[in-house]
Tab-separated table of C-alpha atoms in Angstrom:
chain	number	residue	atom	x	y	z
A	2	GLN	CA	129.596	90.052	71.274
A	3	LEU	CA	129.637	92.073	74.402
A	4	GLN	CA	131.348	89.888	77.798
A	5	LEU	CA	131.919	91.070	80.817
A	6	GLN	CA	134.466	89.850	83.711
A	7	GLU	CA	134.928	90.782	87.291
A	8	SER	CA	138.091	90.643	88.515
A	9	GLY	CA	139.872	91.729	92.687
A	10	PRO	CA	140.616	89.782	95.925
A	11	GLY	CA	139.382	86.470	96.562
A	12	LEU	CA	140.069	86.998	100.542
A	13	VAL	CA	139.040	89.369	101.623
A	14	LYS	CA	139.913	90.233	106.462
A	15	PRO	CA	136.523	90.960	108.131
A	16	SER	CA	136.047	94.652	108.488
A	17	GLU	CA	137.655	95.811	105.818
A	18	THR	CA	136.523	96.181	102.119
A	19	LEU	CA	135.736	94.343	99.119
A	20	SER	CA	136.856	95.853	96.007
A	21	LEU	CA	135.655	94.208	92.897
A	22	THR	CA	136.177	95.783	88.882
A	23	CYS	CA	134.073	94.866	85.617
A	24	ASP	CA	135.394	94.835	82.368
A	25	VAL	CA	133.274	95.710	79.659
A	26	SER	CA	134.831	93.913	76.524
A	27	GLY	CA	133.043	93.929	73.203
A	28	GLY	CA	130.898	96.854	73.300
A	29	SER	CA	131.004	100.784	75.031
A	30	ILE	CA	129.775	101.109	78.625
A	31	SER	CA	129.433	104.575	77.844
A	32	THR	CA	125.995	104.093	76.095
A	33	THR	CA	122.526	105.763	77.422
A	34	ASN	CA	120.818	102.414	76.577
A	35	PHE	CA	122.481	100.653	79.444
A	36	TYR	CA	122.677	100.436	82.881
A	37	TRP	CA	125.633	98.333	84.885
A	38	GLY	CA	124.797	96.090	87.557
A	39	TRP	CA	125.935	94.010	90.901
A	40	VAL	CA	124.563	90.587	92.048
A	41	ARG	CA	124.999	88.643	94.426
A	42	GLN	CA	125.051	84.968	95.790
A	43	PRO	CA	125.923	82.970	98.672
A	44	PRO	CA	127.017	79.316	98.521
A	45	GLY	CA	124.264	77.044	97.867
A	46	LYS	CA	121.655	80.346	98.526
A	47	SER	CA	120.034	82.459	95.713
A	48	LEU	CA	120.094	85.742	93.896
A	49	GLU	CA	120.665	89.477	96.028
A	50	TRP	CA	120.692	92.807	93.847
A	51	ILE	CA	123.727	95.802	95.299
A	52	GLY	CA	123.147	98.294	93.127
A	53	ASN	CA	123.431	99.750	89.496
A	54	ILE	CA	125.000	102.463	87.455
A	55	HIS	CA	124.659	103.876	84.595
A	56	TYR	CA	127.810	105.190	82.366
A	57	SER	CA	126.823	108.962	83.593
A	58	GLY	CA	127.385	108.468	86.885
A	59	GLY	CA	123.773	107.961	88.640
A	60	THR	CA	123.710	105.118	90.426
A	61	SER	CA	121.184	102.974	92.633
A	62	TYR	CA	122.113	100.893	95.473
A	63	ASN	CA	119.680	98.055	97.717
A	64	PRO	CA	119.049	99.574	100.534
A	65	ALA	CA	120.060	96.494	103.431
A	66	LEU	CA	124.017	97.420	102.010
A	67	LYS	CA	123.301	101.146	100.563
A	68	SER	CA	125.876	102.623	103.746
A	69	ARG	CA	128.278	100.409	102.961
A	70	VAL	CA	128.435	100.249	99.099
A	71	THR	CA	129.947	102.701	96.693
A	72	MET	CA	130.168	101.966	92.737
A	73	SER	CA	132.250	103.818	90.257
A	74	VAL	CA	132.412	103.763	86.420
A	75	ASP	CA	135.571	104.352	84.321
A	76	THR	CA	134.060	105.609	80.479
A	77	SER	CA	138.634	105.256	79.989
A	78	LYS	CA	139.277	101.853	80.768
A	79	ASN	CA	135.463	100.780	79.825
A	80	GLN	CA	134.828	99.289	83.011
A	81	PHE	CA	132.770	99.471	86.389
A	82	SER	CA	133.666	98.654	89.749
A	83	LEU	CA	132.678	97.759	93.616
A	84	LYS	CA	133.536	98.619	96.920
A	85	LEU	CA	132.004	97.213	99.829
A	86	SER	CA	132.666	98.363	103.050
A	87	SER	CA	133.123	96.824	106.524
A	88	VAL	CA	132.568	93.186	105.476
A	89	THR	CA	131.530	90.194	107.324
A	90	ALA	CA	131.394	86.289	106.730
A	91	ALA	CA	127.669	87.288	106.251
A	92	ASP	CA	129.718	88.932	102.779
A	93	THR	CA	130.587	86.086	101.073
A	94	ALA	CA	129.166	85.353	98.408
A	95	ILE	CA	130.079	85.338	94.475
A	96	TYR	CA	129.668	88.669	93.078
A	97	PHE	CA	128.331	88.755	89.449
A	98	CYS	CA	128.692	92.240	87.200
A	99	ALA	CA	125.261	92.508	84.221
A	100	ARG	CA	123.780	95.003	81.851
A	101	LEU	CA	120.317	95.505	82.451
A	102	PRO	CA	118.553	96.992	79.828
A	103	ASP	CA	117.285	101.802	79.958
A	104	SER	CA	113.340	99.618	79.674
A	105	THR	CA	110.309	102.058	81.123
A	106	ILE	CA	107.948	99.527	79.903
A	107	PHE	CA	109.256	96.177	79.987
A	108	GLY	CA	111.185	96.810	83.919
A	109	ASP	CA	114.962	96.205	84.533
A	110	TRP	CA	116.487	93.026	83.703
A	111	PHE	CA	119.535	91.435	84.384
A	112	ASP	CA	120.593	90.601	80.114
A	113	ILE	CA	124.797	89.630	80.401
A	114	TRP	CA	126.256	89.079	83.067
A	115	GLY	CA	129.866	87.916	83.969
A	116	GLN	CA	130.860	84.230	85.335
A	117	GLY	CA	130.970	84.992	88.344
A	118	THR	CA	134.212	86.108	91.635
A	119	MET	CA	134.310	84.382	94.306
A	120	VAL	CA	134.909	86.197	97.473
A	121	SER	CA	135.537	85.104	100.534
A	122	VAL	CA	135.296	86.915	104.204
A	123	SER	CA	138.014	85.513	106.601
A	124	SER	CA	141.440	86.358	108.591
B	11	ASP	CA	110.531	95.201	99.977
B	12	VAL	CA	108.842	92.977	97.746
B	13	GLN	CA	108.874	89.508	98.476
B	14	MET	CA	109.371	86.403	96.106
B	15	THR	CA	108.349	83.243	96.859
B	16	GLN	CA	108.609	79.997	94.169
B	17	SER	CA	107.333	76.214	94.281
B	18	PRO	CA	107.765	74.381	94.406
B	19	SER	CA	110.743	74.859	95.898
B	20	SER	CA	112.082	71.492	93.086
B	21	LEU	CA	110.869	68.473	91.220
B	22	SER	CA	111.486	65.293	88.867
B	23	ALA	CA	110.694	65.555	85.148
B	24	SER	CA	111.475	63.044	82.332
B	25	VAL	CA	112.742	64.596	79.288
B	26	GLY	CA	109.813	65.815	76.905
B	27	ASP	CA	107.665	66.361	79.902
B	28	ARG	CA	105.949	69.344	80.933
B	29	VAL	CA	107.185	71.644	83.969
B	30	THR	CA	105.608	74.385	85.080
B	31	ILE	CA	107.322	76.799	87.427
B	32	SER	CA	105.346	79.557	89.815
B	33	CYS	CA	106.614	82.945	91.420
B	34	ARG	CA	104.306	84.695	93.647
B	35	SER	CA	105.369	88.019	94.553
B	36	SER	CA	103.719	89.870	97.631
B	37	GLN	CA	102.553	92.657	96.540
B	38	ASN	CA	100.937	93.630	92.853
B	39	ILE	CA	104.299	94.713	90.532
B	40	GLU	CA	101.897	94.192	87.622
B	41	LYS	CA	104.383	92.944	84.990
B	42	TYR	CA	107.650	93.505	86.239
B	43	LEU	CA	108.429	89.602	86.529
B	44	HIS	CA	111.978	87.954	84.951
B	45	TRP	CA	113.060	84.583	84.826
B	46	TYR	CA	116.408	83.439	84.950
B	47	GLN	CA	118.403	79.425	84.418
B	48	GLN	CA	121.183	78.852	86.544
B	49	LYS	CA	123.433	75.979	85.918
B	50	PRO	CA	126.269	74.706	88.569
B	51	GLY	CA	129.006	77.079	88.442
B	52	LYS	CA	127.615	79.266	86.074
B	53	ALA	CA	125.518	83.038	86.214
B	54	PRO	CA	122.302	82.518	85.642
B	55	LYS	CA	120.981	83.395	81.936
B	56	LEU	CA	117.735	85.845	80.952
B	57	LEU	CA	115.095	83.671	79.816
B	58	ILE	CA	111.431	85.965	79.924
B	59	TYR	CA	111.086	89.480	80.744
B	60	SER	CA	108.462	91.015	81.414
B	61	ALA	CA	107.171	88.998	82.210
B	62	SER	CA	106.208	86.976	78.845
B	63	ARG	CA	109.140	87.993	76.179
B	64	LEU	CA	110.988	85.414	75.488
B	65	GLU	CA	114.973	86.236	75.322
B	66	SER	CA	116.918	86.531	72.036
B	67	GLY	CA	117.594	83.191	71.287
B	68	VAL	CA	116.107	80.674	74.621
B	69	PRO	CA	113.734	78.385	73.006
B	70	SER	CA	110.591	78.329	72.390
B	71	ARG	CA	109.548	76.080	74.758
B	72	PHE	CA	110.213	77.928	77.703
B	73	SER	CA	107.094	80.691	78.117
B	74	GLY	CA	106.003	83.128	81.085
B	75	SER	CA	102.748	84.021	82.093
B	76	GLY	CA	100.693	86.162	84.726
B	77	SER	CA	100.744	89.495	85.874
B	78	GLY	CA	99.876	91.512	89.391
B	79	THR	CA	101.435	88.709	92.409
B	80	ASP	CA	101.416	85.302	90.110
B	81	PHE	CA	102.884	84.135	87.378
B	82	THR	CA	104.344	80.664	86.219
B	83	LEU	CA	107.365	79.796	84.599
B	84	THR	CA	106.666	76.668	81.624
B	85	ILE	CA	108.504	74.134	79.655
B	86	SER	CA	106.813	72.479	76.956
B	87	GLY	CA	108.635	69.239	76.356
B	88	LEU	CA	111.976	69.364	78.422
B	89	GLN	CA	115.603	68.931	76.983
B	90	PRO	CA	118.364	67.147	78.763
B	91	GLU	CA	120.345	71.013	78.924
B	92	ASP	CA	116.758	72.148	81.051
B	93	PHE	CA	118.254	70.158	84.025
B	94	ALA	CA	118.608	73.161	86.472
B	95	THR	CA	117.525	76.003	88.755
B	96	TYR	CA	115.111	78.777	87.890
B	97	TYR	CA	114.404	81.872	89.908
B	98	CYS	CA	112.697	85.054	89.193
B	99	GLN	CA	112.889	88.648	89.692
B	100	GLN	CA	111.361	92.085	90.483
B	101	SER	CA	112.178	94.653	89.866
B	102	TYR	CA	108.631	96.816	90.585
B	103	LYS	CA	109.999	98.027	93.548
B	104	ASN	CA	113.711	98.793	94.970
B	105	PRO	CA	115.199	96.448	96.088
B	106	PHE	CA	115.256	94.058	93.221
B	107	THR	CA	114.454	90.887	94.217
B	108	PHE	CA	115.073	87.279	93.961
B	109	GLY	CA	112.456	84.055	94.783
B	110	PRO	CA	114.690	81.535	95.961
B	111	GLY	CA	114.762	78.987	93.134
B	112	THR	CA	113.597	76.342	91.748
B	113	LYS	CA	115.555	73.212	90.912
B	114	VAL	CA	114.269	70.809	87.833
B	115	ASP	CA	116.560	67.352	88.059
B	116	ILE	CA	116.247	64.044	86.222
B	117	LYS	CA	113.501	61.786	87.210
């Protein structure tokens, strides 16, 4: 059974770069049929899509965050990563990694999620 | 961006009730609409994709309908484990956007 697990610092200073990794277990990240994504949720608020990446390296980012976001894949470690630069308090949130089936017919949805990791931005 | 709204923002219901949650998009998103359930401290869980397709393993009391700009999630016979917050999400246009959520609690 496929599982995703986020990891990374729980506290980041303002103006610095937030870096998170999502380990994929129980299956390979190197599959044509899926994308891998990040979604965040500020405390008490709704969800915000950050971006997706394919194991081949193709990416799609939320335009609101695009200038600060970099996603990458490490197939040798079966993991993918998120970097968000120049963070502010507004970036404080629970960050989830998730899998998206590659479906041109039915759209893009998140079918398997990691448990999430809380990241606070504070000096 | 495609704006998503949900109504009501919260509702109180009893076990066994039929519950209907509405999701509306600011433009036509065809059937690129998906529903999630989230419990406190947990990740969202996919319930319905492409407006009406039930995710594998999700109980059949959950159903979705709609197309264009108006969508509905129905829970037929609310169970104790269904008390949670429900979100809709569109994937018709980048950026993918989520609704603000509908919290279902116990009456």
